[in-house]
PDB file of C-alpha atoms in Angstrom:
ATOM      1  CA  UNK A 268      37.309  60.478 -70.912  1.00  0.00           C
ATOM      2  CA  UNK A 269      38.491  64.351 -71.617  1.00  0.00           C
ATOM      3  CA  UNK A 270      42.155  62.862 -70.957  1.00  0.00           C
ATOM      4  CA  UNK A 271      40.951  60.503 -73.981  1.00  0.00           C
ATOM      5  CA  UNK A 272      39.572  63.440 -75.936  1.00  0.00           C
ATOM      6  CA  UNK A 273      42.431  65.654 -76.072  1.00  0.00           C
ATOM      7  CA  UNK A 274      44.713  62.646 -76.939  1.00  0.00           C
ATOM      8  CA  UNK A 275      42.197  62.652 -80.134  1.00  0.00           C
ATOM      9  CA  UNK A 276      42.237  66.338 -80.727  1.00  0.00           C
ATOM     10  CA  UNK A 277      46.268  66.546 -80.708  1.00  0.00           C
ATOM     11  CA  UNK A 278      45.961  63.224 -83.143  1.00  0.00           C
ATOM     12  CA  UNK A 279      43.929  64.913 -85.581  1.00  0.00           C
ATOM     13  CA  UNK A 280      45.765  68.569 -85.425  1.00  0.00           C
ATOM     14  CA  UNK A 281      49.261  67.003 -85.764  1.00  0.00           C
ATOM     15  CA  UNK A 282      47.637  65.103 -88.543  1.00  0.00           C
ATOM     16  CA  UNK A 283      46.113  68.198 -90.713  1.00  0.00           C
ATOM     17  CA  UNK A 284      49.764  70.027 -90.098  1.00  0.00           C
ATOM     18  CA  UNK A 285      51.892  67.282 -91.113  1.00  0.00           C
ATOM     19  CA  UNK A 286      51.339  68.295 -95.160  1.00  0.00           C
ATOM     20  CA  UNK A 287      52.887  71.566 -93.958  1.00  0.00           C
ATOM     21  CA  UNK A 288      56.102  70.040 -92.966  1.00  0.00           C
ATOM     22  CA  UNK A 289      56.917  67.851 -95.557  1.00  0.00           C
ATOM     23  CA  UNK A 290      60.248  67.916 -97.116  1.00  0.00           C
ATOM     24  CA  UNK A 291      60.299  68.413-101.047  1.00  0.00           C
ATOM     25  CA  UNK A 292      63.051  66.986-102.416  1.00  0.00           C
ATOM     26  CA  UNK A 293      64.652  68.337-105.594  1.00  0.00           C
ATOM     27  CA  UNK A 294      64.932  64.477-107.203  1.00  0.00           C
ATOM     28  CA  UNK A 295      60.865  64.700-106.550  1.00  0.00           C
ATOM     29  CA  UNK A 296      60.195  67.079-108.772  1.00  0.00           C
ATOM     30  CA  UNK A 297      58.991  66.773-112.281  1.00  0.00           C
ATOM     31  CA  UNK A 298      61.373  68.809-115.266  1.00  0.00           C
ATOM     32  CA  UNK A 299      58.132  70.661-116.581  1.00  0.00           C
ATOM     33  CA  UNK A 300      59.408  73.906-117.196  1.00  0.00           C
ATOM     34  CA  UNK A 301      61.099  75.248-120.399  1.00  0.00           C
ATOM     35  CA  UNK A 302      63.782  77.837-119.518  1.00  0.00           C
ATOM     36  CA  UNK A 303      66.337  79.834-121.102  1.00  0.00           C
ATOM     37  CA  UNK A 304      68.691  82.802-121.217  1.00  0.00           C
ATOM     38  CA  UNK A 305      70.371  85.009-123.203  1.00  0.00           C
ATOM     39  CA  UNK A 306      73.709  84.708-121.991  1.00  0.00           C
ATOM     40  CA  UNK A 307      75.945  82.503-124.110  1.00  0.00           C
ATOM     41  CA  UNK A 308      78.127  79.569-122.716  1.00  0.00           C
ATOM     42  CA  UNK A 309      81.077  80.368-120.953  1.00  0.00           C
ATOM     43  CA  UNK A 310      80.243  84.137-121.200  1.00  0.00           C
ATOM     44  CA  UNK A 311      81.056  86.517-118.814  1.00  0.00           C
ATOM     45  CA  UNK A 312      78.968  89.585-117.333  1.00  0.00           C
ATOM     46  CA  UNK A 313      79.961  92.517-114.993  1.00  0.00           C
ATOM     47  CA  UNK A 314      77.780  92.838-111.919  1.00  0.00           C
ATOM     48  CA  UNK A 315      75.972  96.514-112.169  1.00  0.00           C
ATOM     49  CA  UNK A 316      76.848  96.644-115.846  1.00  0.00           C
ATOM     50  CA  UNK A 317      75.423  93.610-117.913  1.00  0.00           C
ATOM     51  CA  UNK A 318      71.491  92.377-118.506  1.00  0.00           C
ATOM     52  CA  UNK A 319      70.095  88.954-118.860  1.00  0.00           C
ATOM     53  CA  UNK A 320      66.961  87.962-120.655  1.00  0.00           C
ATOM     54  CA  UNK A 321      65.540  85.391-118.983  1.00  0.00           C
ATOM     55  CA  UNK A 322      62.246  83.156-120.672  1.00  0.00           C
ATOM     56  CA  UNK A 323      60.252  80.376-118.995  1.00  0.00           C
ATOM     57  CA  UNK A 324      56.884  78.740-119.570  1.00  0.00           C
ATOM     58  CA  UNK A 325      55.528  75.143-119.582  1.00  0.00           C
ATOM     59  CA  UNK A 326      57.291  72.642-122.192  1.00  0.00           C
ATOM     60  CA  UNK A 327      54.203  72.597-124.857  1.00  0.00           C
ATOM     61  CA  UNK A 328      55.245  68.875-125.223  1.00  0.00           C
ATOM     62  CA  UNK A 329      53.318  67.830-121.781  1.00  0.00           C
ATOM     63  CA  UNK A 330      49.686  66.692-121.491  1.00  0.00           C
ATOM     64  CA  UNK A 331      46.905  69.125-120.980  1.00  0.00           C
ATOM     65  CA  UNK A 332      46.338  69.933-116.919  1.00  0.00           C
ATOM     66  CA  UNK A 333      50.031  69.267-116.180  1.00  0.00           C
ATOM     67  CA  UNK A 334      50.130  72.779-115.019  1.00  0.00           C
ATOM     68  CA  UNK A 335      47.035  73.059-113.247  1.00  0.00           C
ATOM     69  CA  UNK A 336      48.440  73.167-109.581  1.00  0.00           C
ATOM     70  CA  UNK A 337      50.838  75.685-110.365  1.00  0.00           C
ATOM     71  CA  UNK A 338      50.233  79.277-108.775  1.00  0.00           C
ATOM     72  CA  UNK A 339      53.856  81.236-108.369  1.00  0.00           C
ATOM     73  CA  UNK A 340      57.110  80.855-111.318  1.00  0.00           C
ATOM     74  CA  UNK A 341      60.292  81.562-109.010  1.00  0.00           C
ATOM     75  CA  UNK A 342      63.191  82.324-111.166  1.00  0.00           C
ATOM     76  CA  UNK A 343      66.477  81.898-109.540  1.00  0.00           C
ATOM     77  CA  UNK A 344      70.292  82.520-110.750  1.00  0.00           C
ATOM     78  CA  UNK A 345      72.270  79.625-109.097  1.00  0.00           C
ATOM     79  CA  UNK A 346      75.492  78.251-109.071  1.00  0.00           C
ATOM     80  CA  UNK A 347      77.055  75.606-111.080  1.00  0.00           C
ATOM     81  CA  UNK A 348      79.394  72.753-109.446  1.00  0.00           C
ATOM     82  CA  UNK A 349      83.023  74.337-110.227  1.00  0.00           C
ATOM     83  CA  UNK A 350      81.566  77.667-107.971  1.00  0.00           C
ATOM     84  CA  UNK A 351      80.278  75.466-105.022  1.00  0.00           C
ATOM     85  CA  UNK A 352      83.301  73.393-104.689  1.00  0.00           C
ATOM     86  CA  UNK A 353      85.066  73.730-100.981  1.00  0.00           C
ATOM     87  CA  UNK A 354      82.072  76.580 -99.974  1.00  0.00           C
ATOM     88  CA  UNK A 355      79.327  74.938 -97.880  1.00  0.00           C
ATOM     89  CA  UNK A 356      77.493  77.604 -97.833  1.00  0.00           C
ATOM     90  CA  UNK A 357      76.629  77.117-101.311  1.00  0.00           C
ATOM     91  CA  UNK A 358      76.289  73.245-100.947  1.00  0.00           C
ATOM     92  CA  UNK A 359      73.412  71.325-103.127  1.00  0.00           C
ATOM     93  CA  UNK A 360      70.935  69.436-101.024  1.00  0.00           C
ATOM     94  CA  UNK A 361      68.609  67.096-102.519  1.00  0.00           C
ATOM     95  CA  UNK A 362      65.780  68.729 -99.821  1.00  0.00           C
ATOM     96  CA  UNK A 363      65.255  72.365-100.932  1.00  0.00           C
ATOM     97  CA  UNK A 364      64.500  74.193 -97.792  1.00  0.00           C
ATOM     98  CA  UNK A 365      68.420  73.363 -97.205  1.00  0.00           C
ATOM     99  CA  UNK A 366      69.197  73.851-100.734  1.00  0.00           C
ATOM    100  CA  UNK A 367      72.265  76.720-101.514  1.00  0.00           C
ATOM    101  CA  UNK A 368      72.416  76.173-104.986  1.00  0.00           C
ATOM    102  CA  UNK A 369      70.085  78.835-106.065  1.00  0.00           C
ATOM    103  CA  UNK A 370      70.398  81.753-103.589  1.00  0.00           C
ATOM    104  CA  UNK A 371      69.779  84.707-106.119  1.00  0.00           C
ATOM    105  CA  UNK A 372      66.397  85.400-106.623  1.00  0.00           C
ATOM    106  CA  UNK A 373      65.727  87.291-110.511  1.00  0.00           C
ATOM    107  CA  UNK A 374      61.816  87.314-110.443  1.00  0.00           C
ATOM    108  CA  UNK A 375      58.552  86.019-108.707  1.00  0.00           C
ATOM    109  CA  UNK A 376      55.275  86.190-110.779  1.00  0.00           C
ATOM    110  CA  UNK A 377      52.124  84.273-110.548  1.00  0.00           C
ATOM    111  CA  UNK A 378      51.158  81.571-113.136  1.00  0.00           C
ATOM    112  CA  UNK A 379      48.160  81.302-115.221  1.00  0.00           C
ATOM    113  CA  UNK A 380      47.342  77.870-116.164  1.00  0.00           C
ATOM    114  CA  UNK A 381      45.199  79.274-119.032  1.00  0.00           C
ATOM    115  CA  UNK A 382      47.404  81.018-120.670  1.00  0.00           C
ATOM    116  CA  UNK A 383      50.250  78.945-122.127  1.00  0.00           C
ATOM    117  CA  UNK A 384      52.559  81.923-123.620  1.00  0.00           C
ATOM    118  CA  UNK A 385      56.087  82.085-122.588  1.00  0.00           C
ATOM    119  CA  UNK A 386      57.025  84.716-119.794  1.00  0.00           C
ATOM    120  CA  UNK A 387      59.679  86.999-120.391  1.00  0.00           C
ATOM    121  CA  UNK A 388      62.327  89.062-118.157  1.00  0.00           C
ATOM    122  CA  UNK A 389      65.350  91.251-118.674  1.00  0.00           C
ATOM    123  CA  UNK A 390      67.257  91.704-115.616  1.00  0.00           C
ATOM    124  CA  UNK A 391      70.034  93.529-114.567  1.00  0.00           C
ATOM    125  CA  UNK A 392      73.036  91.492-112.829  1.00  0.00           C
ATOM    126  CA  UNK A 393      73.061  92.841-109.122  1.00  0.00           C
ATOM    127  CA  UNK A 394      76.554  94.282-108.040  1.00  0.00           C
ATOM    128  CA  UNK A 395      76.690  92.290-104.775  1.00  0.00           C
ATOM    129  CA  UNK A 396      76.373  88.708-107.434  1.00  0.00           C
ATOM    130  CA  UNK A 397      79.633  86.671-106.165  1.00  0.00           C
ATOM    131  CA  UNK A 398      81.971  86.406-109.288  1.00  0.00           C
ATOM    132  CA  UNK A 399      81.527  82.917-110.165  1.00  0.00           C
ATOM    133  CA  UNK A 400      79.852  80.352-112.497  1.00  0.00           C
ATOM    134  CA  UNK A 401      76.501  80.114-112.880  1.00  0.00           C
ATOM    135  CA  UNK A 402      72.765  78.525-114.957  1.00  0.00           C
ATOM    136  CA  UNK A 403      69.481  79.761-114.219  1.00  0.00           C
ATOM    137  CA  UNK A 404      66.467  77.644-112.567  1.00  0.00           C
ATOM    138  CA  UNK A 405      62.104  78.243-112.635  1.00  0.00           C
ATOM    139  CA  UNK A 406      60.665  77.278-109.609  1.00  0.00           C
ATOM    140  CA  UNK A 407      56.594  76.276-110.177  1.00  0.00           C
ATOM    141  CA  UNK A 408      55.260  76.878-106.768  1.00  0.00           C
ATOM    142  CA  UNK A 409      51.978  75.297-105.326  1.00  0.00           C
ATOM    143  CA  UNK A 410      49.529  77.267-103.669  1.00  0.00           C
ATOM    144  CA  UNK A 411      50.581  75.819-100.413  1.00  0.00           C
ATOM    145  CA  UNK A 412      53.920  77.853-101.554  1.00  0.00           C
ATOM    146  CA  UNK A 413      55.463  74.375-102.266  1.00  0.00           C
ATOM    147  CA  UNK A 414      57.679  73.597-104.734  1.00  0.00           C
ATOM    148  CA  UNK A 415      56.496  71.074-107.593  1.00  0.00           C
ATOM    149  CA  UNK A 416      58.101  71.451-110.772  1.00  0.00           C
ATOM    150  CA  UNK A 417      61.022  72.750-111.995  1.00  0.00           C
ATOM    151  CA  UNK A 418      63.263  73.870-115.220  1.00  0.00           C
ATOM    152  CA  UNK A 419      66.792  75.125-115.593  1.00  0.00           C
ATOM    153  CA  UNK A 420      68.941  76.476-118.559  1.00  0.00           C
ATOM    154  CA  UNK A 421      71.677  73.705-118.067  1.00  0.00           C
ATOM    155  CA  UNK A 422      71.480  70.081-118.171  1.00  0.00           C
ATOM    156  CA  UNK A 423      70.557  67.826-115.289  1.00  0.00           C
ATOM    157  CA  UNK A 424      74.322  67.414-114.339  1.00  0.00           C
ATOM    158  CA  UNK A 425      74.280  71.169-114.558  1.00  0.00           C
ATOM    159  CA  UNK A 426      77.465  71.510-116.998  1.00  0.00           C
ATOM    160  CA  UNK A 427      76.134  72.882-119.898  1.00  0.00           C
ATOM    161  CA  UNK A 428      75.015  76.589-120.759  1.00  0.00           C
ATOM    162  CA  UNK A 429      77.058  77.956-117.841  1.00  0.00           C
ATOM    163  CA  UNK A 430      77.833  81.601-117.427  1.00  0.00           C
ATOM    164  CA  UNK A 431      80.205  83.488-115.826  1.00  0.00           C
ATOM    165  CA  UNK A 432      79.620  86.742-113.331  1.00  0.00           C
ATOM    166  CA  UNK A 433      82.314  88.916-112.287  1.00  0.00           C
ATOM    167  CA  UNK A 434      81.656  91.118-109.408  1.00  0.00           C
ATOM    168  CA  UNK A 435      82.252  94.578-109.576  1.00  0.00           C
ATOM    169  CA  UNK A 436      85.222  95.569-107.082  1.00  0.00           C
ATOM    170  CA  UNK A 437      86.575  99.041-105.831  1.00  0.00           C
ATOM    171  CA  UNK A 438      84.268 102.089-104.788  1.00  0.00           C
ATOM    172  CA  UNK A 439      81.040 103.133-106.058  1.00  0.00           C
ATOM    173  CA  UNK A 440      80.692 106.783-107.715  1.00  0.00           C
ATOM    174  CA  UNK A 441      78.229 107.444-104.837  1.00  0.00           C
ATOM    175  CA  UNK A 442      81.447 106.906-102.262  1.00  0.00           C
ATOM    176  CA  UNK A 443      84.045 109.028-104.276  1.00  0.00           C
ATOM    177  CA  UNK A 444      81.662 111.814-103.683  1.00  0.00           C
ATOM    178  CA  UNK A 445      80.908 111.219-100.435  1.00  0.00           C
ATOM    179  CA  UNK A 446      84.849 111.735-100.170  1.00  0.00           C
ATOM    180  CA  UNK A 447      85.017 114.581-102.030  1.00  0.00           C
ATOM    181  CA  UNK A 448      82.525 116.594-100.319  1.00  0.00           C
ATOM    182  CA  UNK A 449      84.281 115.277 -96.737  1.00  0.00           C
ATOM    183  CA  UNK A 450      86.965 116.469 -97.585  1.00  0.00           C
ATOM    184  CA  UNK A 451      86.104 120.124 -99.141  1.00  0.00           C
ATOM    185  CA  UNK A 452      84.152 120.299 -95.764  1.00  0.00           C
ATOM    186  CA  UNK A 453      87.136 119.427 -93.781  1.00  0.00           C
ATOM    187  CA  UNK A 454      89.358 121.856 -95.341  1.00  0.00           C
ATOM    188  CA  UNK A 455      86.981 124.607 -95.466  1.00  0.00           C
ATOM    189  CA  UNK A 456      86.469 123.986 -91.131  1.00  0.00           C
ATOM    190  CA  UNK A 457      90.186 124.069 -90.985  1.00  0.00           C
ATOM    191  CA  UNK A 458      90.092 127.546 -93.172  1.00  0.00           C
ATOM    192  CA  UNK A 459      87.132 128.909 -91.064  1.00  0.00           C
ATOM    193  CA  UNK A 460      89.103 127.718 -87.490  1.00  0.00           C
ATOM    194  CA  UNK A 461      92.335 128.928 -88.064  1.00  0.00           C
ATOM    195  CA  UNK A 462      90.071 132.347 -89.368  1.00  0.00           C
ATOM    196  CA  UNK A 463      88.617 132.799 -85.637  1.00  0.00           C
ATOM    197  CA  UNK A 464      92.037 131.942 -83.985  1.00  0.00           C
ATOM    198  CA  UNK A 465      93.675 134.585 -85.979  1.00  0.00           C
ATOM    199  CA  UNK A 466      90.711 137.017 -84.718  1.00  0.00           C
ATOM    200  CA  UNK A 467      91.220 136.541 -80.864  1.00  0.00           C
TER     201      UNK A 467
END
C-alpha cells in the first residue's frame, strides 16, 4: 500500500513539472510582434561609437486579447546567416534554449497588455559586439518566463534589413594610461634607486 502511494505521489509531481520542461520551438511561435530599427540595410556601425533605436509593440492588425499572456519583451541583436556560417557556436536551432542566433541581449522590460503604445530604445553598440552581420528580434515572454511570440526586423528567411557591426580593435584610452603612468613610475624608481646607490 505506501509502496503504491509513493508510486502515485512521484506520478503526480513528475506530472505538475513536466510544463516546466517543455521545449519551445522557434517554428511554434506566433510572428505577433512589430519590430524595427534605425539602422539602414547593409549599414555599418562601430562597436563603442554608434547607437541604435530600437521600437517594438504588438502588430495593431491582431485580434483583441492576443497579447494577454504576455508579461516580459526581450529584445535581442542576433546574427544573420552569412555571420553564422562555419561557427557552431552561433548555430540556429529550431528549440530556443539551444538557440545561438540571438546571443546579444539590448533590453528586458515588462509588458502591459493594456497599453498598446509602441516601446522605444536607443542603445549603444557594446565594444565586445563580434564584427559581423546582424537583424534584431522581440522576445514576448510568458509568465512562466517562456517564450511565446516573437518579431524581428528582417524577414522570416532573415535576409532583409541586415546590418553590419564592426568591432572596435586596438587599446582602450583607459590602457594607454595605464601605460603611461607604468612607465613614469618605472622611470622615476629607476631615478630614485640609482639616487640611494650613489649615496652609499
Amino acid at each position: 500500500m505506501a509502496a503504491r502511494c509513493l508510486l502515485l505521489a512521484s506520478l503526480v509531481l513528475s506530472c505538475s513539472l513536466l510544463p516546466c520542461y517543455v521545449a519551445v520551438l522557434f517554428s511554434s511561435l506566433q510572428k505577433t510582434l512589430a519590430v524595427t530599427a534605425s539602422p539602414t540595410s547593409g549599414q555599418v556601425l562601430k562597436g563603442g561609437v554608434d547607437k541604435i533605436t530600437v521600437t517594438w509593440g504588438l502588430n495593431q492588425t491582431l485580434a483583441a486579447g492576443t497579447d494577454s499572456t504576455y508579461k516580459t519583451i526581450k529584445v535581442k541583436l542576433c546574427y544573420a546567416p552569412m555571420s553564422q556560417v562555419d561557427r557552431a557556436w552561433r548555430k540556429t536551432v529550431d528549440r530556443i534554449k539551444k538557440d545561438r542566433t540571438c546571443q546579444h541581449k539590448i533590453v528586458a522590460r515588462p509588458y502591459n497588455s493594456a497599453n498598446k503604445t509602441f516601446q522605444s530604445l536607443e542603445w549603444t553598440v557594446q565594444r565586445d559586439v563580434p564584427t559581423a552581420t546582424y537583424f534584431i528580434r522581440a522576445y514576448a515572454y510568458n509568465a512562466d518566463e517562456s517564450e511565446v511570440a516573437y518579431g524581428q526586423t528582417t524577414d522570416a528567411h532573415k535576409t532583409t534589413n541586415l546590418f553590419q557591426v564592426e568591432s572596435i580593435t586596438g587599446r582602450h584610452m583607459a590602457m594607454d594610461v595605464c601605460s603611461v603612468c607604468f612607465s613614469v613610475f618605472s622611470v622615476v624608481s629607476l631615478l630614485v634607486f640609482f639616487y640611494i646607490e650613489k649615496r652609499k
